[in-house]
XYZ file of C-alpha atoms in Angstrom:
655
model
C 114.261 72.414 30.723
C 111.495 70.602 32.621
C 113.891 68.060 34.163
C 114.798 70.591 36.821
C 111.132 71.185 37.683
C 110.440 67.450 37.919
C 113.393 66.919 40.237
C 112.402 69.809 42.497
C 108.772 68.628 42.783
C 109.969 65.094 43.538
C 111.985 66.359 46.501
C 108.878 67.636 48.323
C 108.661 64.657 50.766
C 112.273 65.267 51.817
C 111.601 68.933 52.529
C 108.472 68.155 54.561
C 110.465 66.111 57.079
C 110.002 67.578 60.572
C 113.659 68.475 61.131
C 113.944 70.200 57.747
C 110.777 72.242 58.236
C 111.778 73.332 61.753
C 115.161 74.483 60.460
C 113.512 76.259 57.509
C 111.123 78.203 59.762
C 113.906 79.106 62.210
C 116.281 80.085 59.409
C 113.823 82.465 57.741
C 112.740 84.177 60.966
C 116.294 84.378 62.307
C 117.570 85.616 58.960
C 115.082 88.490 58.968
C 116.226 89.535 62.459
C 119.939 89.216 61.656
C 119.512 91.060 58.365
C 117.837 93.971 60.142
C 120.918 94.590 62.313
C 123.318 97.123 60.730
C 126.590 95.450 59.789
C 125.331 91.885 60.122
C 125.320 91.226 56.377
C 123.935 88.082 54.691
C 127.509 86.861 54.287
C 128.238 87.278 57.992
C 124.879 85.760 58.964
C 125.548 82.611 56.950
C 129.161 82.411 58.124
C 128.036 82.582 61.765
C 125.773 79.581 61.271
C 128.145 77.339 59.297
C 129.606 75.780 62.505
C 126.072 74.888 63.654
C 125.621 72.702 60.564
C 128.544 70.395 61.413
C 126.337 67.998 63.367
C 123.362 68.257 60.997
C 122.502 66.139 58.020
C 123.888 67.747 54.846
C 120.408 68.514 53.514
C 119.228 70.057 56.789
C 122.377 72.148 57.170
C 122.133 73.466 53.635
C 118.461 74.354 54.135
C 119.395 76.398 57.204
C 122.140 78.307 55.399
C 120.000 78.953 52.320
C 117.030 80.187 54.380
C 119.216 82.593 56.362
C 120.842 83.842 53.143
C 117.551 84.632 51.473
C 115.821 86.094 54.529
C 118.741 88.273 55.632
C 118.813 89.946 52.201
C 115.168 90.948 52.673
C 115.572 91.706 56.385
C 118.175 94.376 55.742
C 115.373 96.589 54.438
C 113.882 96.856 57.942
C 116.654 99.047 59.349
C 117.063 100.835 55.993
C 113.452 101.972 56.088
C 113.055 102.542 59.826
C 116.364 104.163 60.838
C 117.999 105.098 57.500
C 120.842 102.612 58.027
C 120.901 99.660 55.582
C 121.154 96.279 57.247
C 123.340 95.073 54.375
C 124.925 96.457 51.188
C 122.062 94.964 49.169
C 119.625 97.406 50.810
C 121.427 100.659 49.987
C 118.957 101.678 47.292
C 115.988 100.779 49.494
C 116.583 103.581 51.981
C 116.693 106.282 49.284
C 112.895 106.280 49.147
C 112.041 103.949 52.027
C 113.180 106.241 54.829
C 111.419 109.354 53.445
C 108.224 107.293 53.258
C 108.696 106.155 56.865
C 109.177 109.748 57.995
C 105.788 110.535 56.476
C 104.191 107.909 58.715
C 104.100 105.155 56.086
C 106.664 102.800 57.627
C 104.273 99.868 57.875
C 102.918 100.060 54.330
C 106.456 100.626 52.979
C 107.651 97.467 54.719
C 104.643 95.626 53.319
C 105.637 96.781 49.836
C 109.218 95.776 50.551
C 108.412 92.186 51.509
C 105.796 91.726 48.793
C 108.225 92.912 46.108
C 111.001 90.799 47.645
C 108.672 87.809 47.425
C 107.781 88.459 43.783
C 111.405 89.040 42.797
C 112.599 86.058 44.814
C 110.075 83.691 43.237
C 111.018 84.995 39.783
C 114.695 84.345 40.509
C 113.952 80.826 41.771
C 111.898 80.030 38.657
C 114.813 81.186 36.529
C 117.105 78.983 38.599
C 114.870 75.912 38.331
C 114.192 76.075 34.601
C 117.417 77.548 33.237
C 120.200 76.216 35.450
C 122.130 74.494 32.658
C 122.019 77.267 30.004
C 122.646 79.949 32.627
C 125.682 78.053 33.846
C 127.073 78.058 30.312
C 126.439 81.802 30.051
C 128.188 82.419 33.377
C 131.308 80.745 32.003
C 131.511 83.381 29.265
C 131.859 86.242 31.733
C 135.591 86.774 31.888
C 137.537 89.700 33.323
C 136.703 92.149 30.500
C 132.985 91.437 30.720
C 133.018 91.954 34.488
C 134.966 95.196 34.016
C 132.363 96.578 31.636
C 129.570 95.440 33.969
C 131.286 97.492 36.686
C 131.439 100.493 34.345
C 127.717 100.036 33.653
C 127.121 100.109 37.394
C 129.175 103.277 37.771
C 127.033 105.058 35.163
C 124.166 105.124 37.677
C 126.192 107.105 40.237
C 125.096 110.505 38.936
C 121.455 109.745 39.668
C 121.931 108.462 43.220
C 122.543 111.760 44.969
C 120.011 114.357 45.944
C 120.460 117.628 44.105
C 123.646 118.548 42.262
C 124.674 115.870 39.771
C 128.311 117.011 39.848
C 128.436 116.390 43.583
C 127.111 112.874 43.044
C 129.850 112.222 40.494
C 132.505 113.605 42.859
C 131.132 111.412 45.656
C 131.220 108.377 43.365
C 134.817 109.129 42.370
C 135.688 109.476 46.064
C 134.200 106.027 46.653
C 136.300 104.556 43.847
C 139.391 106.190 45.383
C 138.542 104.659 48.770
C 138.540 101.237 47.098
C 142.153 101.775 45.986
C 143.465 102.272 49.541
C 145.527 99.319 50.727
C 146.984 96.459 48.687
C 146.517 96.402 44.927
C 144.337 93.364 44.066
C 146.683 92.217 41.301
C 150.200 93.334 42.239
C 149.829 93.349 46.030
C 151.535 96.753 46.313
C 150.221 99.075 49.054
C 148.802 102.493 48.202
C 147.694 105.460 50.317
C 148.538 103.692 53.580
C 148.885 106.840 55.661
C 148.645 104.753 58.839
C 148.881 101.099 59.836
C 145.130 101.264 60.387
C 144.699 101.355 56.593
C 146.890 98.324 55.854
C 143.810 96.229 55.146
C 142.181 98.918 53.035
C 138.638 100.238 53.432
C 136.291 97.263 53.549
C 132.700 97.524 52.338
C 130.807 96.712 55.554
C 132.722 99.121 57.861
C 132.446 101.851 55.224
C 128.748 101.152 54.700
C 128.021 101.434 58.414
C 130.129 104.572 58.761
C 128.633 106.323 55.744
C 125.034 105.827 56.836
C 125.018 105.246 60.604
C 127.416 107.935 61.847
C 125.812 110.876 59.961
C 122.425 109.653 61.180
C 123.634 109.726 64.809
C 125.024 113.250 64.555
C 121.938 114.471 62.731
C 119.896 113.216 65.680
C 122.331 114.925 68.063
C 121.657 118.246 66.368
C 117.952 117.999 67.176
C 118.244 117.124 70.853
C 116.616 119.833 72.983
C 115.271 121.811 70.014
C 111.732 122.329 68.822
C 110.740 120.455 65.722
C 107.725 118.830 64.160
C 107.320 115.382 65.680
C 106.048 112.747 63.271
C 103.651 110.269 64.840
C 104.427 106.748 63.691
C 101.204 104.854 64.301
C 99.962 101.527 62.933
C 98.389 101.836 59.507
C 95.091 99.983 59.490
C 93.669 98.325 56.433
C 96.668 98.926 54.155
C 97.872 95.346 53.630
C 95.482 94.430 50.830
C 95.785 97.862 49.184
C 99.566 97.622 49.264
C 99.515 94.071 47.909
C 97.306 95.041 44.972
C 99.346 98.167 44.268
C 102.707 96.377 44.315
C 101.445 93.336 42.389
C 100.152 95.581 39.596
C 103.408 97.538 39.211
C 104.369 95.311 36.306
C 107.042 97.527 34.760
C 108.892 98.199 38.000
C 108.652 94.560 39.098
C 109.935 93.408 35.716
C 112.888 95.815 35.876
C 113.853 94.676 39.370
C 113.383 90.952 38.773
C 115.191 90.829 35.426
C 118.075 93.063 36.516
C 118.471 91.103 39.762
C 118.485 87.750 37.992
C 121.041 88.831 35.400
C 123.409 90.478 37.873
C 123.044 87.605 40.332
C 124.370 85.309 37.649
C 127.582 87.291 37.186
C 130.237 86.008 39.615
C 131.508 88.529 42.164
C 129.083 91.392 41.567
C 126.450 90.857 44.263
C 123.018 92.058 45.360
C 124.141 95.571 46.276
C 124.814 96.279 42.608
C 121.550 94.632 41.545
C 119.465 96.838 43.823
C 121.118 100.093 42.791
C 121.112 99.324 39.056
C 117.441 98.320 39.206
C 116.624 101.487 41.154
C 118.431 103.592 38.574
C 116.679 101.934 35.636
C 113.276 102.321 37.292
C 114.048 105.999 37.829
C 115.124 106.548 34.229
C 112.044 104.827 32.826
C 109.657 106.525 35.235
C 107.200 109.271 34.312
C 108.298 111.224 37.393
C 112.073 110.677 37.865
C 112.398 113.919 39.807
C 110.377 112.422 42.687
C 112.760 109.520 43.269
C 114.637 110.012 46.519
C 111.782 111.952 48.109
C 109.611 108.970 48.981
C 108.415 107.033 45.914
C 107.259 103.461 46.419
C 108.580 102.539 42.948
C 112.150 102.917 44.220
C 111.575 100.518 47.106
C 109.842 97.956 44.885
C 112.563 98.023 42.210
C 115.410 97.705 44.708
C 113.891 94.955 46.832
C 112.620 92.837 43.942
C 116.109 93.026 42.421
C 118.156 92.068 45.475
C 115.948 89.044 46.198
C 115.750 88.014 42.546
C 119.546 87.885 42.698
C 119.618 85.071 45.291
C 118.571 82.125 43.116
C 120.670 82.907 40.026
C 123.725 83.672 42.207
C 123.696 79.990 43.201
C 123.619 78.699 39.615
C 127.356 79.101 38.899
C 128.071 77.807 42.426
C 126.150 74.563 42.055
C 127.069 73.831 38.450
C 130.559 75.295 38.035
C 131.882 75.702 41.612
C 132.008 79.473 40.948
C 130.251 81.519 43.666
C 128.061 84.242 42.206
C 128.226 86.364 45.382
C 130.262 86.568 48.605
C 127.493 84.763 50.484
C 127.477 82.019 47.862
C 131.189 81.583 48.561
C 130.383 80.921 52.237
C 127.708 78.445 51.136
C 130.401 76.710 49.115
C 132.313 76.196 52.353
C 129.168 74.765 53.924
C 128.924 72.224 51.103
C 132.582 71.260 51.274
C 132.562 70.521 55.011
C 129.925 67.879 54.305
C 132.012 66.346 51.534
C 129.841 67.709 48.740
C 131.754 69.147 45.795
C 129.762 71.394 43.429
C 130.281 70.948 39.728
C 128.803 69.366 36.615
C 128.296 66.012 38.410
C 126.592 67.464 41.469
C 123.070 66.743 40.216
C 124.067 63.182 39.346
C 125.767 62.394 42.662
C 123.608 64.450 45.038
C 120.486 65.194 43.025
C 118.060 64.681 45.911
C 120.008 67.035 48.186
C 120.294 69.809 45.604
C 116.646 69.618 44.555
C 115.506 69.696 48.184
C 117.713 72.728 48.771
C 116.271 74.545 45.742
C 112.705 73.738 46.808
C 113.467 74.983 50.343
C 114.539 78.343 48.902
C 111.218 78.565 47.067
C 109.303 77.723 50.265
C 111.453 80.238 52.137
C 110.111 83.023 49.900
C 106.585 82.346 51.159
C 107.725 82.196 54.785
C 109.692 85.416 54.333
C 106.532 87.125 53.091
C 104.467 85.905 56.070
C 107.074 86.665 58.745
C 107.979 89.972 57.110
C 104.369 91.156 57.173
C 104.092 90.069 60.815
C 107.181 92.111 61.729
C 105.931 95.072 59.671
C 102.847 95.330 61.870
C 105.078 96.277 64.781
C 107.359 98.659 62.909
C 105.755 101.617 64.660
C 107.347 100.449 67.910
C 110.779 101.090 66.437
C 109.744 104.411 64.940
C 108.448 105.643 68.310
C 111.758 105.028 70.102
C 113.057 108.420 71.323
C 115.875 109.870 69.241
C 118.115 109.839 72.307
C 117.971 106.060 72.630
C 118.020 105.581 68.890
C 121.325 107.463 68.551
C 123.002 105.594 71.423
C 121.781 102.220 70.130
C 122.933 102.923 66.572
C 126.453 103.683 67.823
C 126.602 100.421 69.813
C 125.251 98.366 66.885
C 127.637 100.100 64.490
C 130.643 99.199 66.644
C 129.518 95.615 67.075
C 128.587 95.102 63.421
C 131.889 96.556 62.237
C 134.096 94.627 64.651
C 132.354 91.287 64.109
C 133.212 91.197 60.401
C 136.921 90.471 60.900
C 137.494 90.941 64.664
C 139.714 93.932 63.935
C 139.354 97.150 65.931
C 141.039 99.062 63.100
C 137.845 98.557 61.122
C 135.924 100.413 63.835
C 138.301 103.370 63.528
C 137.969 103.341 59.727
C 134.189 103.128 60.063
C 134.039 106.156 62.329
C 136.538 108.190 60.282
C 134.643 107.598 57.045
C 131.401 108.398 58.855
C 132.663 111.754 60.121
C 133.838 112.657 56.625
C 130.393 111.779 55.308
C 128.671 113.812 58.029
C 130.777 116.830 57.062
C 130.134 116.223 53.364
C 126.386 115.910 53.936
C 126.382 119.513 55.160
C 127.493 120.555 51.674
C 125.116 118.433 49.612
C 127.055 115.167 49.213
C 125.166 111.871 49.519
C 126.478 108.531 50.821
C 124.885 106.286 48.160
C 127.261 107.324 45.311
C 130.243 106.821 47.651
C 129.142 103.278 48.477
C 128.517 102.464 44.824
C 131.995 103.718 43.903
C 133.580 101.739 46.742
C 131.807 98.514 45.790
C 132.442 98.723 42.064
C 135.882 100.346 42.263
C 137.565 97.206 43.551
C 135.727 94.956 41.098
C 136.519 97.265 38.170
C 140.206 97.652 39.023
C 140.803 93.951 39.584
C 139.035 92.999 36.350
C 140.722 95.782 34.373
C 144.251 94.848 35.480
C 143.692 91.156 34.787
C 142.311 91.992 31.355
C 145.196 94.370 30.660
C 147.783 91.712 31.450
C 146.001 89.131 29.302
C 145.523 91.588 26.457
C 149.192 92.631 26.501
C 150.247 89.014 26.257
C 147.827 88.141 23.470
C 145.355 89.932 21.219
C 146.078 93.510 22.171
C 144.142 95.913 24.346
C 141.649 97.252 21.792
C 140.607 93.864 20.484
C 140.462 92.263 23.910
C 138.344 94.990 25.492
C 136.088 95.985 22.601
C 135.204 92.747 20.826
C 132.903 89.908 21.757
C 129.129 90.138 21.889
C 128.978 90.438 25.681
C 131.519 93.279 25.767
C 129.783 95.151 22.963
C 126.348 94.655 24.525
C 127.411 95.928 27.947
C 129.279 98.902 26.404
C 126.135 99.853 24.482
C 124.073 99.483 27.650
C 126.516 101.791 29.464
C 126.181 104.411 26.722
C 122.392 103.996 26.760
C 122.397 104.407 30.554
C 124.247 107.720 30.254
C 121.932 108.927 27.466
C 118.832 107.916 29.419
C 120.206 109.742 32.438
C 120.627 112.959 30.468
C 117.239 112.648 28.776
C 115.590 111.687 32.069
C 117.031 114.715 33.824
C 115.593 116.998 31.159
C 112.307 115.132 31.111
C 111.944 115.377 34.844
C 113.324 118.923 34.881
C 116.049 117.907 37.275
C 118.162 121.010 37.499
C 120.924 121.944 39.895
C 118.988 124.617 41.756
C 120.824 124.055 44.989
C 123.946 126.008 44.032
C 125.454 127.658 47.108
C 128.313 130.065 47.670
C 129.913 127.446 49.873
C 130.280 125.233 46.771
C 133.118 127.497 45.666
C 135.066 126.583 48.794
C 134.054 122.934 48.501
C 135.237 122.661 44.902
C 138.556 124.325 45.740
C 139.096 121.982 48.697
C 138.322 118.884 46.600
C 140.615 120.039 43.801
C 143.471 120.852 46.178
C 143.210 117.614 48.146
C 142.940 115.474 44.997
C 145.966 117.208 43.502
C 148.043 116.891 46.684
C 147.188 113.213 47.118
C 148.042 112.591 43.464
C 151.411 114.374 43.693
C 152.662 113.255 47.084
C 150.786 110.122 48.169
C 150.662 108.105 44.957
C 154.189 106.697 45.171
C 154.304 103.161 43.777
C 156.942 101.080 42.080
C 154.655 99.170 39.729
C 152.840 101.336 37.131
C 149.892 98.918 37.220
C 149.230 99.931 40.812
C 148.810 103.600 39.885
C 146.476 103.407 36.873
C 143.159 103.382 38.707
C 143.945 105.691 41.631
C 145.625 108.220 39.319
C 142.676 108.234 36.927
C 140.232 108.554 39.834
C 142.053 111.520 41.379
C 142.284 113.269 38.013
C 138.553 112.780 37.488
C 137.820 114.156 40.974
C 139.966 117.215 40.320
C 138.339 117.791 36.917
C 134.819 117.486 38.319
C 135.666 119.938 41.094
C 136.818 122.497 38.509
C 133.548 122.077 36.615
C 131.656 122.553 39.887
C 133.731 125.676 40.568
C 132.871 127.094 37.144
C 129.173 126.225 37.506
C 128.960 127.809 40.951
C 130.867 130.914 39.920
C 128.565 131.490 36.962
C 125.451 131.069 39.120
C 126.701 133.249 41.954
C 128.490 136.089 40.220
C 126.754 136.314 36.843
C 123.222 134.929 37.111
C 122.895 135.904 40.773
C 120.855 132.723 41.188
C 121.817 130.764 44.239
C 120.401 129.674 47.541
C 121.747 131.201 50.695
C 122.942 128.530 53.014
C 122.421 128.985 56.711
C 124.296 126.243 58.528
C 123.169 126.700 62.102
C 125.087 123.699 63.325
C 125.158 123.233 67.125
C 128.896 122.693 67.304
C 128.891 122.308 71.087
C 126.556 119.321 70.868
C 128.517 117.786 68.021
C 131.858 118.134 69.824
C 130.437 116.819 73.090
C 128.888 113.836 71.324
C 132.180 113.220 69.523
C 134.011 113.248 72.857
C 131.594 110.702 74.384
C 131.847 108.380 71.385
C 135.655 108.504 71.375
C 135.666 107.812 75.124
C 133.424 104.814 74.435
C 135.845 103.530 71.801
C 138.755 103.941 74.210
C 136.949 102.011 76.952
C 136.124 99.035 74.728
C 139.575 97.453 75.055
C 139.691 98.199 78.787
C 136.246 97.254 80.060
C 135.089 95.047 77.187
C 132.276 95.571 74.711
C 129.225 94.743 76.817
C 130.097 96.669 79.982
C 131.361 99.650 77.960
C 128.207 99.619 75.843
C 125.969 99.587 78.918
C 127.832 102.502 80.509
C 127.883 104.455 77.231
C 124.157 103.887 76.723
C 123.378 105.173 80.238
C 125.770 108.136 80.231
C 124.905 109.228 76.688
C 121.156 109.211 77.299
C 121.584 111.049 80.607
C 123.923 113.793 79.427
C 121.824 114.554 76.336
C 118.491 114.325 78.158
C 116.636 117.634 78.009
C 115.228 117.300 81.527
C 117.802 115.748 83.874
C 115.343 115.720 86.807
C 112.846 113.618 84.887
C 115.651 111.297 83.841
C 116.738 110.796 87.488
C 113.155 110.219 88.644
C 112.812 107.468 86.060
C 116.321 106.119 86.616
C 115.213 102.506 87.322
C 113.366 102.437 83.997
C 116.342 103.977 82.153
C 118.642 101.449 83.790
C 116.371 98.615 82.715
C 116.244 99.871 79.103
C 120.039 100.014 78.821
C 120.609 96.661 80.531
C 117.879 95.040 78.413
C 119.356 96.360 75.152
C 122.882 95.181 75.970
C 121.544 91.944 77.487
C 119.773 91.027 74.259
C 123.002 91.599 72.321
C 124.937 89.476 74.815
C 122.456 86.607 74.711
C 122.103 86.540 70.945
C 125.717 87.006 69.911
C 127.834 85.814 72.814
C 125.725 83.027 74.290
C 124.033 81.696 71.141
C 126.083 82.592 68.068
C 129.482 82.797 69.828
C 130.433 85.995 68.014
C 133.552 87.670 69.334
C 133.261 91.269 70.522
C 136.034 93.658 71.675
C 137.299 92.167 74.918
C 138.703 93.823 78.038
C 138.949 93.194 81.742
C 135.191 92.550 81.864
C 132.618 91.121 79.439
């Protein structure tokens, strides 16, 4: 056990070399910035930098990639907390309480708590990695398709607690997310499903959907407020809160333990990822809390649990990569490519053949946790600058970043269309009490669950039989029991916290009928496949959606017509603003392939902010300043991504 610690300590002189330390500092700071940009996920951040490591020494290149990986996971919390758009899937749970805290003027202290808890969780994960690499690698080998399927089911049990308000709506939203994951080719048979247009041939990918679900509703919510009177929250620097926040977070032993342990365990399981770790940890912290009803309204416990979990995941996710050549996360898979281009092949002999390199890399990740804490606190001090940006510029900038982040994932404009379509659906759904977090959770786990289930089904049919294959083995039994316990805790927690569905509205009758009708029609007319294996998951998902909608219909009918207990919903939506904003955004999309991304983005930024400005005369008087703001924003994007990172953007006749 202590051999790993001895090797890591012995690699300290290698890490302290000037070139390695410079790369480590640059990687952590750059990773925080990249992680804060919506759509630029840790996987994309690392992939962008792999070509830059070609001319580096293997150790130096690996240090750069590892530092960016770790820091970008933590950096994604910046945009989640400040603008309610997660920088990466791993930060989905962070915004549930982080953004409400920021709206109350506590952005700086919330970011402090975020980076402190990320540091604690990250160090815990690295200690686990250093001391338990060998036994954890053996445990990772035991996770086969059935175990991963049940882990996915365990993750799906938290869906009901992720929404705000009606639990049935959260379950419907989660089922909708699972259905989204079935669009496109079946992961096992390759057969296409629900491809209503060529745009959907590649399915609904996680990053475009994530951006659409959170960014687009946020933009249109801001559009609704333009030119109206509302209470303006002053986001000012919080003085003297660093030490108080540090003491408070450091003494939250139960929440820190939940996040760190959950993150380390889930990080070890190949293919699951930090997004699941954060949400599961958030859910467990909520269930074990004395005040579960306050989660989602601005509770620091939710931020601490989520951020300690997604950073604790980083170290253990590299254990199966380094010892078994099995990446524990998508970003670890990119790191595998970085190793291979230098002629380094992970596996049981890696520590024998390249022990110095691996130990230096592990030690650099531990050092990176300290640098992340320092740089994160430095950036947090200036968070109020972001929060004081006028809504007009915030909305325009979010649209531009959403387009760029979506397109840069696979250089496919179809992803941008999918992103916007999913976002508009979510904006409409948000008007009727549906939340994006359950949809994302269903989308993430739906693909993992279906792939693992079908593989297990094929293996079971050819061998031991379905019941024995799925319901025996200590890992399967343990995870099944944990899933049952999660459901029971959810029910008990809802009663304990007096979480009741008090937000029943008459409109829910229409909503439930629409969901039932659409689910039934899609099931009857769109689910046309030749292979029965390709229909199991989507059929079950649609049936569940239809059943939940009927329960919602019954619940609403009882409340409205018998108990006479419902809230009257006044949806004073400024449709003219929404339609005009929609027209401008679609015109922007159309111009991207004609004028190019950067010129189109500059023009969109200027036109959007002018047309939605309350006082056009003031805007024209300050036109030079407005011009400078738009050109500066687009110029920074051009310099960072086109000139430095060489990231392709939608091209046209101009840049």
